[in-house]
Amino acid sequence: MVPSRWRYTLQVILSLASIAVTYGASITPNPRAPNSRANPMSVHNRRSAVPKGYTPVSIADFNSMIQMRISLTMGNRTGLEDALNKASDPGSEAYGRWLSREDVQYYAAPSRDALYSVCTWLSSNNITPDSTTVSGDWIKFNVSVGTANSMLNATYNVYEHTASGKQSVRTLEYSVPSELGEHIRAIHPTTSFYHSAGPRVISLSGHHRSSSSAHAITPQADVDNKAASSSSSSSSAAIPTSTASFSKCNDTVTPACLQTLYGLPTGVIKTTNSTIGVSAFSGQDANKADLASFLKLFRPDLSSDTFATELLDNATNNQTLSDSGIEADLDIQYTVGLANGIPTTFVDVGDDTHDGDDGGFLDIVNDLLAETNPPLVLTTSYGVAGDESGLSRELTFAMCDAFMKLTARGVTILYATGDGGVASSPGEDCDDEPFLAAWPTCPYATLVGATANIPEKGADLSAGGFSNYFTPPSWQQPAVATYLAAIGDDLYKGRFNRSGRGFPDVSAQGDKIQIVQAGAVTPVAGTSASSPIFASVVALLNDELLGKGKAPMGFMNPWIYAHPEAFNDITDGSNPGCGTTGFPALKGWDPVTGVGSPNYQAMRKALGLS
């Protein structure tokens, strides 16, 4: 625990910033406070060229406004990282001692010098920032393109994403006063581009409908009104009255299949402190009528269960059946439907994001960090289309630090890796080019790939490979080294980063998953199914741990690699892409299925629960 006499409060941080902004250079001079007019500038980040898929359109209008954010260097990032390493190391005496919200704020709060220096610089440009996080390490403000060009020695242009027609205002290079370099992690929007096919985020699954007919389901609300028709289609097949047609798990994967395959508990949980959060973006709405129909068919013992909703950034979660989102329905049905009564919250992020043109990925983490009791598991099945290079290295590291703060609170962050194999996303043109690393590859997220069939094999679509931004953490190094030795030096030589953090970490079923969407049973596929399935496994373990007075799993990556015996090792399959057959699944960790799929009873044993 951090001594209370050293804790910062948000009020103190904001008051310091307010003083700096109000009085600027007229207050007692700080010898380290820069004046952009007098101090030399240093390049903070640059791109050598416009990213693939973008074309310059015009010089940006100097009078147009940008919502800009600055990530300030944490006051004691090393201390936070050390505390998290101890809490997450299964061999440490401090294992499971997650930090409080106040502890994280103490470590993350920027120094007085950083606040004074940056706010003085902004004040000299007539800018008054606002803090966007409880720890004060992210600030935001609105600024004209002309002012941004001047204060950053930048040239903002309008760029168009060729495939979608979406335009963004970005620069290929920016600078900051040299004395500010140590205080600023990243500034956005600057050099980060987003490969998006329309929405700012995409579902990672692709949701491949099989050739089998969808089974129509009468929504529960219509059942109550004794209505006989479904809004999905007048020509839909008859409503199933039992699960008999879903009994073959190699043809249709249901909650019962997953319970059997992974040895999951089936009893309804009445009282628990375990919780799950389900992320939603891109206007995806989780429909309660679809959930009721799903539970009635596949989990009648949970037929009265539902989910809470937390709305961010003007989200609405519209309940019109025809507007139900296939991704949102999938995510909520395979958490509520597998977690046996553990409270589930649908965290819906709208379009009015405070983190700019990032689709809300930072907003959701910062909002949960502000909560006293955030969900203990957060599953996300969305991501930036394309690969991690769309985001600058600086912004990627700053966002990864936000993940680190949340995991230090004892929250397990899960992300689906994507559905493009070694190409990261479907449809990427990378033949004869380096493989694409999915976003995120942040080591503080547990990245979930996909399996298919029973016995399991690596799913062809499972995105996996090696990061170009992050190196393997100490807990992953032996596993990655073993895999690289097994495939040799010549396989795909020069097409991937042999020094990169490997992903995924784990995997779960991601093919022929049965959901109810818009009143019909529909088969879907993708790692976006695998992530909520794995989230339910973690939530069930947390229920048992908390019931015995133990800490929740929290940041579980070091535990995963310390206990490979707790997973089903997948040694068949590969993840083709970029004109290749992809990486092969081998004994031990591999970049198709990670360390493997969950073996619940083995996981319980490794945790001392049996």
XYZ file of C-alpha atoms in Angstrom:
610
model
C 0.000 0.000 0.000
C 1.124 3.580 -0.658
C 1.551 5.749 2.479
C -1.372 8.171 2.653
C 0.881 11.171 3.348
C 2.309 10.794 -0.185
C -0.990 10.398 -2.015
C -2.057 12.972 -4.528
C -5.697 13.892 -4.858
C -7.286 15.005 -8.094
C -8.120 18.349 -6.499
C -4.439 19.062 -5.810
C -3.416 18.090 -9.333
C -6.070 20.263 -10.937
C -5.287 23.199 -8.673
C -1.613 23.039 -9.682
C -2.599 22.971 -13.327
C -5.031 25.835 -12.789
C -2.329 27.972 -11.173
C 0.056 27.330 -14.056
C -2.557 28.169 -16.665
C -3.917 31.216 -14.849
C -0.583 32.895 -14.119
C 1.582 31.420 -16.847
C 5.121 32.776 -16.855
C 4.225 35.630 -14.462
C 4.397 33.414 -11.367
C 7.710 32.643 -9.663
C 9.818 31.354 -12.523
C 10.551 27.666 -12.740
C 13.975 27.269 -14.358
C 12.732 24.162 -16.185
C 9.510 25.683 -17.479
C 9.871 26.081 -21.267
C 8.818 28.974 -23.391
C 8.075 27.715 -26.888
C 9.161 31.042 -28.322
C 12.617 30.847 -26.740
C 13.346 27.165 -26.344
C 14.475 24.862 -29.147
C 12.051 22.299 -30.472
C 12.688 18.556 -30.810
C 10.871 16.117 -33.059
C 8.628 13.986 -30.858
C 7.327 11.646 -33.555
C 7.384 11.319 -37.308
C 6.255 8.999 -40.081
C 8.418 8.492 -43.123
C 5.391 8.181 -45.409
C 1.616 8.166 -45.509
C 0.367 4.739 -44.324
C -0.789 2.233 -46.895
C -4.419 2.776 -47.844
C -4.380 6.552 -47.289
C -3.944 9.397 -49.757
C -3.398 13.102 -49.063
C -6.331 15.290 -50.102
C -5.490 18.878 -49.169
C -3.900 21.155 -46.629
C -6.132 21.311 -43.555
C -8.130 24.514 -43.056
C -6.239 26.611 -40.494
C -9.527 27.625 -38.833
C -10.911 24.120 -38.382
C -10.833 22.818 -34.810
C -9.155 19.716 -33.421
C -9.919 18.057 -30.092
C -6.387 17.365 -28.918
C -5.184 15.186 -26.056
C -1.815 14.943 -24.361
C -0.638 11.943 -22.388
C 1.623 13.152 -19.604
C 4.404 10.989 -18.226
C 3.343 9.250 -15.023
C 5.006 10.523 -11.881
C 6.062 7.017 -10.850
C 5.432 4.588 -13.673
C 8.268 2.351 -12.486
C 6.651 2.070 -9.064
C 3.302 1.112 -10.601
C 4.905 -1.473 -12.861
C 6.881 -2.964 -9.970
C 3.771 -3.187 -7.786
C 1.849 -4.859 -10.612
C 4.676 -7.294 -11.333
C 4.672 -8.421 -7.705
C 0.891 -8.705 -7.514
C 0.710 -10.770 -10.716
C 3.717 -13.055 -10.135
C 2.443 -16.434 -8.867
C 5.771 -16.928 -7.070
C 5.658 -13.619 -5.205
C 4.573 -13.197 -1.586
C 2.549 -10.224 -2.815
C 0.625 -12.306 -5.383
C -2.963 -11.113 -5.665
C -2.419 -7.872 -3.752
C -4.085 -5.630 -6.307
C -3.951 -1.885 -5.920
C -6.740 0.442 -4.834
C -7.992 3.267 -6.993
C -6.076 5.719 -4.788
C -2.865 3.701 -5.107
C -3.075 3.779 -8.902
C -3.813 7.507 -8.865
C -0.732 8.096 -6.708
C 1.591 6.272 -9.094
C 0.023 7.650 -12.285
C -0.284 11.308 -11.294
C 2.204 13.410 -13.262
C 4.826 15.330 -11.316
C 4.318 18.969 -10.323
C 7.130 19.861 -12.695
C 5.424 18.085 -15.601
C 2.098 19.790 -14.932
C 3.630 23.214 -14.510
C 5.853 22.947 -17.568
C 3.217 21.608 -19.955
C 0.469 23.918 -18.740
C 2.789 26.929 -18.999
C 3.570 25.977 -22.591
C -0.107 25.604 -23.397
C -0.915 28.886 -21.668
C 1.632 30.653 -23.860
C -0.510 29.464 -26.777
C -3.733 30.682 -25.096
C -4.858 27.134 -24.309
C -6.512 26.016 -21.077
C -6.592 22.203 -20.771
C -8.970 19.961 -18.856
C -8.025 16.709 -17.148
C -9.756 13.611 -18.559
C -8.603 11.057 -15.974
C -8.834 10.817 -12.197
C -5.036 10.682 -11.991
C -4.561 13.704 -14.241
C -2.179 12.005 -16.682
C -4.344 12.764 -19.732
C -5.419 16.308 -20.588
C -7.483 17.625 -23.477
C -8.320 20.906 -25.190
C -9.708 22.249 -28.452
C -7.291 23.991 -30.771
C -7.359 25.355 -34.302
C -5.280 23.686 -36.983
C -3.334 26.920 -37.408
C -2.395 27.025 -33.733
C -1.562 23.305 -33.713
C 0.745 23.793 -36.705
C 2.502 26.660 -34.950
C 2.922 25.155 -31.483
C 3.968 21.713 -32.790
C 6.016 22.780 -35.837
C 3.602 20.547 -37.746
C 1.863 20.546 -41.098
C -1.661 19.193 -40.746
C -3.238 17.851 -43.911
C -6.466 16.087 -44.775
C -5.979 12.397 -45.601
C -8.546 10.023 -47.027
C -8.816 6.312 -46.356
C -9.263 5.013 -49.885
C -11.485 2.030 -49.078
C -13.971 3.865 -46.865
C -13.741 7.457 -48.045
C -13.274 8.594 -44.451
C -11.159 11.714 -44.049
C -8.871 12.576 -41.131
C -6.754 15.589 -40.226
C -3.238 14.367 -39.425
C 0.420 15.369 -39.638
C 3.377 13.182 -40.496
C 5.640 14.902 -37.966
C 5.389 17.059 -34.873
C 7.750 18.618 -32.362
C 7.567 19.886 -28.792
C 9.867 22.183 -26.822
C 12.953 20.137 -26.027
C 12.542 20.517 -22.273
C 9.029 19.072 -22.487
C 10.041 15.838 -24.174
C 10.450 13.937 -20.902
C 7.013 15.053 -19.681
C 4.933 14.109 -22.735
C 4.212 10.515 -23.743
C 2.025 11.252 -26.757
C -0.084 13.903 -28.434
C -3.147 12.993 -30.465
C -4.304 13.500 -33.159
C -0.935 13.778 -34.819
C 0.705 10.816 -36.575
C -1.780 8.020 -35.778
C -3.968 6.785 -38.640
C -6.842 4.283 -38.507
C -7.462 1.668 -41.162
C -11.238 1.534 -40.974
C -13.805 0.327 -43.471
C -16.438 2.836 -42.375
C -16.976 2.716 -38.611
C -14.112 3.796 -36.412
C -13.931 0.320 -34.963
C -14.917 -2.974 -36.488
C -16.111 -6.230 -35.068
C -13.146 -8.569 -35.240
C -15.167 -11.634 -35.968
C -16.449 -11.126 -39.490
C -19.343 -13.341 -38.425
C -19.379 -15.956 -41.130
C -22.916 -17.278 -41.554
C -22.963 -20.947 -42.349
C -25.024 -22.367 -45.146
C -27.519 -23.874 -42.712
C -30.824 -22.099 -42.301
C -31.359 -19.768 -39.378
C -33.962 -20.989 -36.903
C -36.505 -18.273 -36.116
C -37.147 -17.516 -32.445
C -40.145 -15.604 -31.182
C -38.791 -12.820 -28.957
C -39.731 -13.148 -25.287
C -41.650 -9.884 -25.365
C -43.810 -11.285 -28.157
C -44.316 -14.512 -26.232
C -45.683 -12.508 -23.327
C -48.082 -10.795 -25.712
C -48.961 -14.176 -27.274
C -47.812 -12.931 -30.651
C -46.924 -15.785 -32.984
C -44.547 -14.139 -35.393
C -40.905 -13.077 -35.288
C -39.742 -9.752 -36.660
C -36.802 -11.389 -38.383
C -38.516 -12.813 -41.467
C -41.889 -14.233 -42.458
C -40.122 -17.042 -44.317
C -37.927 -18.157 -41.387
C -37.864 -21.783 -40.317
C -40.098 -23.090 -37.550
C -39.189 -22.044 -34.018
C -37.111 -24.765 -32.308
C -38.835 -26.251 -29.289
C -35.759 -28.131 -28.062
C -32.003 -28.292 -28.515
C -32.143 -31.652 -30.306
C -30.997 -30.128 -33.585
C -27.979 -28.632 -31.796
C -26.728 -31.852 -30.192
C -23.694 -32.395 -32.443
C -21.007 -30.056 -31.186
C -18.889 -30.369 -34.329
C -21.805 -28.874 -36.247
C -23.238 -26.384 -33.769
C -21.457 -25.001 -30.695
C -23.769 -24.111 -27.793
C -23.271 -23.373 -24.089
C -23.774 -27.074 -23.329
C -20.976 -27.972 -25.759
C -18.593 -25.527 -24.100
C -19.491 -26.725 -20.610
C -18.646 -30.273 -21.605
C -15.556 -29.427 -23.638
C -13.949 -27.217 -21.015
C -15.351 -28.874 -17.885
C -17.213 -25.746 -16.785
C -19.535 -25.710 -13.775
C -23.240 -25.685 -14.615
C -24.934 -24.760 -11.345
C -26.693 -21.415 -11.017
C -24.791 -18.955 -8.794
C -27.089 -17.065 -6.440
C -24.642 -14.849 -4.540
C -21.237 -13.696 -5.760
C -18.809 -10.800 -5.875
C -17.566 -11.822 -9.308
C -18.508 -9.486 -12.164
C -18.093 -9.229 -15.954
C -17.979 -6.188 -18.212
C -18.782 -6.522 -21.926
C -17.486 -3.731 -24.179
C -19.532 -2.421 -27.093
C -18.683 0.071 -29.823
C -19.831 1.027 -33.338
C -23.491 1.409 -32.362
C -23.822 -2.287 -31.540
C -26.945 -2.884 -29.413
C -27.377 -5.912 -27.136
C -31.017 -6.918 -27.307
C -32.669 -8.216 -24.142
C -35.403 -10.019 -26.087
C -32.748 -11.899 -28.061
C -31.010 -12.798 -24.800
C -34.269 -14.047 -23.289
C -34.880 -16.237 -26.345
C -31.299 -17.539 -26.246
C -31.553 -18.456 -22.574
C -34.957 -20.041 -23.002
C -33.550 -22.355 -25.669
C -30.003 -23.020 -24.454
C -30.014 -22.153 -20.709
C -33.580 -22.460 -19.390
C -32.202 -22.559 -15.843
C -31.074 -18.950 -16.391
C -34.174 -17.810 -18.253
C -34.805 -14.887 -15.893
C -31.256 -13.513 -16.127
C -30.425 -10.296 -17.915
C -27.673 -7.680 -17.855
C -27.065 -4.182 -16.538
C -26.180 -1.385 -18.939
C -23.578 1.348 -18.531
C -23.784 4.004 -21.223
C -20.771 6.148 -22.160
C -20.332 8.901 -24.744
C -24.065 9.242 -25.526
C -24.615 5.558 -26.275
C -28.246 4.357 -26.171
C -28.401 0.527 -26.536
C -31.598 0.716 -28.561
C -33.918 -2.245 -27.904
C -35.680 -2.313 -31.278
C -35.338 -5.959 -32.300
C -34.409 -5.232 -35.898
C -31.558 -3.028 -34.661
C -29.966 -5.715 -32.508
C -26.232 -6.010 -33.108
C -24.839 -9.394 -34.039
C -21.592 -8.680 -32.193
C -23.316 -7.269 -29.119
C -25.777 -10.170 -28.984
C -22.933 -12.672 -29.301
C -20.883 -11.061 -26.540
C -23.716 -10.761 -24.067
C -25.173 -14.217 -24.732
C -21.872 -16.017 -24.206
C -21.191 -14.194 -20.948
C -24.657 -14.251 -19.368
C -25.272 -17.698 -20.871
C -22.049 -19.257 -19.563
C -21.368 -17.414 -16.309
C -24.244 -19.061 -14.424
C -25.715 -15.939 -12.884
C -22.592 -13.826 -12.356
C -23.640 -10.160 -12.812
C -22.813 -8.891 -16.293
C -22.656 -5.246 -17.365
C -22.916 -4.143 -20.993
C -20.537 -1.160 -21.226
C -21.752 0.659 -24.325
C -19.522 3.373 -25.828
C -21.237 5.828 -28.153
C -19.906 8.105 -30.870
C -19.289 11.186 -28.716
C -15.914 9.906 -27.573
C -13.736 12.054 -25.346
C -10.601 10.351 -26.596
C -10.964 11.740 -30.085
C -10.963 9.625 -33.196
C -10.076 6.409 -31.370
C -13.524 4.870 -31.167
C -13.642 5.032 -27.368
C -10.956 2.458 -26.527
C -9.323 4.881 -24.116
C -12.622 6.259 -22.802
C -13.843 2.900 -21.552
C -10.633 2.203 -19.635
C -10.519 5.682 -18.087
C -14.176 5.495 -17.056
C -13.676 2.121 -15.394
C -10.552 3.418 -13.643
C -12.694 6.113 -12.056
C -15.109 3.554 -10.612
C -14.739 2.231 -7.077
C -15.608 -1.314 -8.153
C -15.047 -1.847 -11.889
C -15.991 -5.211 -13.433
C -13.359 -7.815 -12.571
C -13.266 -9.078 -16.168
C -13.568 -6.879 -19.264
C -13.978 -8.540 -22.656
C -13.617 -6.607 -25.912
C -14.325 -8.029 -29.356
C -13.576 -4.891 -31.348
C -10.380 -3.339 -32.611
C -8.747 -1.041 -35.096
C -8.941 -2.544 -38.559
C -5.676 -3.328 -40.248
C -2.731 -3.632 -37.895
C -1.031 -1.970 -34.955
C 1.067 0.325 -37.153
C -1.978 2.551 -37.682
C -1.336 3.951 -34.222
C 1.951 5.657 -33.515
C 4.334 3.886 -31.170
C 3.983 6.723 -28.640
C 0.177 6.638 -28.591
C 0.192 2.835 -28.462
C 2.472 2.842 -25.411
C 0.381 5.536 -23.711
C -2.809 3.532 -24.244
C -1.042 0.389 -23.009
C -0.190 2.279 -19.818
C -3.918 2.876 -19.332
C -4.425 -0.899 -19.592
C -1.659 -1.385 -17.024
C -3.447 0.911 -14.576
C -6.713 -1.009 -14.902
C -5.109 -4.439 -14.544
C -3.313 -3.181 -11.436
C -6.798 -2.720 -9.942
C -7.336 -6.489 -10.272
C -9.222 -6.361 -13.579
C -8.579 -8.978 -16.286
C -8.594 -7.292 -19.715
C -9.378 -9.632 -22.622
C -9.196 -8.723 -26.323
C -10.086 -10.820 -29.342
C -7.083 -10.899 -31.683
C -8.889 -10.722 -35.034
C -9.891 -12.951 -37.917
C -7.244 -12.527 -40.587
C -4.681 -15.118 -39.531
C -1.192 -13.678 -39.994
C -2.810 -10.821 -41.957
C -4.540 -9.652 -38.750
C -7.820 -8.602 -40.408
C -9.742 -10.219 -43.280
C -9.106 -8.797 -46.722
C -5.702 -7.260 -46.029
C -3.425 -7.249 -49.076
C -0.039 -8.370 -47.765
C 1.183 -11.037 -50.187
C 4.991 -11.040 -50.300
C 4.990 -8.436 -47.534
C 5.620 -8.607 -43.775
C 2.844 -10.131 -41.690
C 0.538 -7.684 -39.928
C 0.380 -7.494 -36.139
C -3.106 -7.008 -34.719
C -4.065 -4.185 -32.372
C -3.665 -4.341 -29.427
C -0.540 -6.314 -28.621
C -0.144 -4.548 -25.290
C 1.219 -7.098 -22.794
C -1.286 -5.959 -20.148
C -4.164 -7.347 -22.218
C -4.800 -11.084 -22.410
C -5.187 -11.734 -26.147
C -7.605 -14.475 -27.189
C -7.334 -16.508 -30.392
C -9.775 -19.065 -31.793
C -10.059 -22.831 -32.028
C -12.443 -24.943 -34.096
C -13.774 -28.491 -34.102
C -13.712 -31.194 -31.423
C -10.989 -32.351 -30.838
C -9.830 -28.772 -31.080
C -7.493 -27.370 -33.710
C -6.335 -23.867 -34.364
C -8.973 -21.990 -36.355
C -7.771 -20.782 -39.750
C -9.022 -17.284 -38.979
C -7.204 -16.936 -35.644
C -5.062 -13.786 -35.847
C -1.664 -14.369 -34.324
C 1.973 -13.520 -34.705
C 4.483 -11.130 -33.196
C 4.255 -7.467 -32.274
C 6.404 -4.849 -33.963
C 6.025 -2.514 -30.953
C 6.385 -4.679 -27.841
C 9.063 -7.199 -26.887
C 8.174 -10.421 -25.049
C 7.775 -9.749 -21.314
C 9.840 -11.910 -18.979
C 6.893 -14.196 -18.304
C 6.546 -14.974 -22.031
C 10.159 -15.115 -23.175
C 10.778 -18.862 -22.612
C 7.581 -19.856 -24.430
C 8.314 -17.655 -27.449
C 11.951 -18.792 -27.596
C 10.868 -22.428 -27.580
C 8.461 -21.866 -30.459
C 10.972 -19.945 -32.556
C 13.532 -22.720 -32.059
C 10.942 -25.273 -33.162
C 10.111 -23.523 -36.459
C 13.745 -22.680 -37.210
C 15.337 -19.588 -38.687
C 14.153 -19.934 -42.271
C 10.357 -20.113 -41.952
C 8.999 -16.771 -43.213
C 12.413 -15.205 -42.737
C 12.151 -11.430 -42.742
C 8.348 -11.419 -42.683
C 7.801 -11.144 -38.944
C 9.564 -9.691 -35.923
C 11.344 -12.541 -34.137
C 11.981 -10.175 -31.226
C 8.320 -9.254 -30.753
C 5.754 -10.064 -28.080
C 3.839 -13.126 -29.255
C 0.063 -13.332 -29.474
C -2.483 -14.748 -28.738
C -2.000 -15.757 -25.121
C -4.914 -18.201 -24.962
C -7.754 -19.406 -27.158
C -11.291 -20.743 -27.102
C -13.907 -21.981 -29.556
C -14.579 -19.509 -32.362
C -16.516 -21.368 -35.058
C -20.150 -22.427 -35.562
C -21.179 -20.576 -32.411
C -24.965 -20.434 -32.086
C -26.552 -17.140 -31.072
C -29.989 -15.542 -31.308
C -29.963 -12.351 -33.312
C -33.025 -10.384 -34.418
C -35.230 -13.307 -33.395
C -33.377 -16.100 -35.204
C -30.792 -18.686 -34.223
C -27.725 -17.796 -36.241
C -24.289 -19.447 -36.463
C -21.304 -17.097 -36.262
C -17.538 -17.431 -36.109
C -14.521 -15.444 -35.030
C -12.231 -14.631 -32.162
C -14.954 -12.243 -31.019
C -16.772 -15.358 -29.815
C -13.635 -16.707 -28.153
C -13.065 -13.651 -25.955
C -16.444 -13.603 -24.151
C -16.257 -17.388 -23.744
C -12.872 -17.077 -22.053
C -14.171 -14.141 -19.998
C -16.870 -16.375 -18.579
C -14.250 -18.947 -17.579
C -12.277 -16.274 -15.706
C -15.435 -14.953 -14.035
C -16.341 -18.462 -12.836
C -12.849 -18.881 -11.375
C -13.127 -15.467 -9.719
C -16.395 -16.562 -8.106
C -14.637 -19.519 -6.513
C -11.560 -17.504 -5.521
C -13.571 -14.720 -3.914
C -15.789 -17.264 -2.164
C -12.683 -18.633 -0.444
C -11.375 -15.235 0.545
C -8.761 -15.097 -2.210
C -8.030 -12.322 -4.686
C -9.497 -12.379 -8.218
C -7.343 -13.364 -11.209
C -6.639 -9.755 -12.208
C -3.681 -9.395 -14.558
C -3.352 -13.077 -15.359
C -0.764 -13.287 -18.134
C 2.160 -14.218 -15.819
C -0.049 -16.904 -14.240
C -1.033 -18.283 -17.668
C 2.571 -18.820 -18.749
C 3.540 -20.199 -15.337
C 0.792 -22.851 -15.588
C 0.610 -24.252 -19.134
C -0.707 -27.502 -17.587
C -3.952 -25.639 -16.854
C -4.786 -25.440 -20.571
C -5.594 -27.807 -23.404
C -2.507 -27.694 -25.616
C -3.582 -27.374 -29.258
C -1.093 -28.905 -31.712
C -3.082 -28.941 -34.950
C -4.032 -26.154 -37.343
C -2.517 -22.938 -38.667
C -3.540 -19.344 -39.427
C -3.064 -18.655 -43.156
C -2.792 -15.155 -44.587
C -0.551 -12.862 -46.638
C -0.295 -15.582 -49.307
C 1.066 -18.188 -46.845
C -0.242 -21.085 -44.805
C 0.535 -19.100 -41.669
C 2.165 -20.252 -38.474
C 1.669 -23.872 -37.407
C 0.170 -24.806 -34.057
C 2.776 -26.809 -32.138
C 3.319 -28.282 -28.692
C 3.401 -25.522 -26.091
C 2.684 -21.888 -26.880
C 2.142 -20.955 -30.532
C 0.930 -17.838 -32.385
C -2.305 -19.549 -33.407
C -3.810 -20.706 -30.111
C -1.478 -19.320 -27.434
C -0.894 -21.760 -24.580
C -4.211 -23.400 -25.478
C -7.882 -23.462 -24.531
C -9.210 -23.505 -20.955
C -9.291 -26.700 -18.893
C -11.413 -25.545 -15.989
C -10.607 -28.328 -13.569
C -6.877 -28.016 -14.263
C -7.134 -24.249 -13.781
C -8.859 -24.803 -10.421
C -6.082 -27.147 -9.373
C -3.364 -24.675 -10.366
C -5.148 -22.018 -8.293
C -5.385 -24.242 -5.245
C -9.172 -24.556 -5.490
C -9.212 -28.362 -5.573
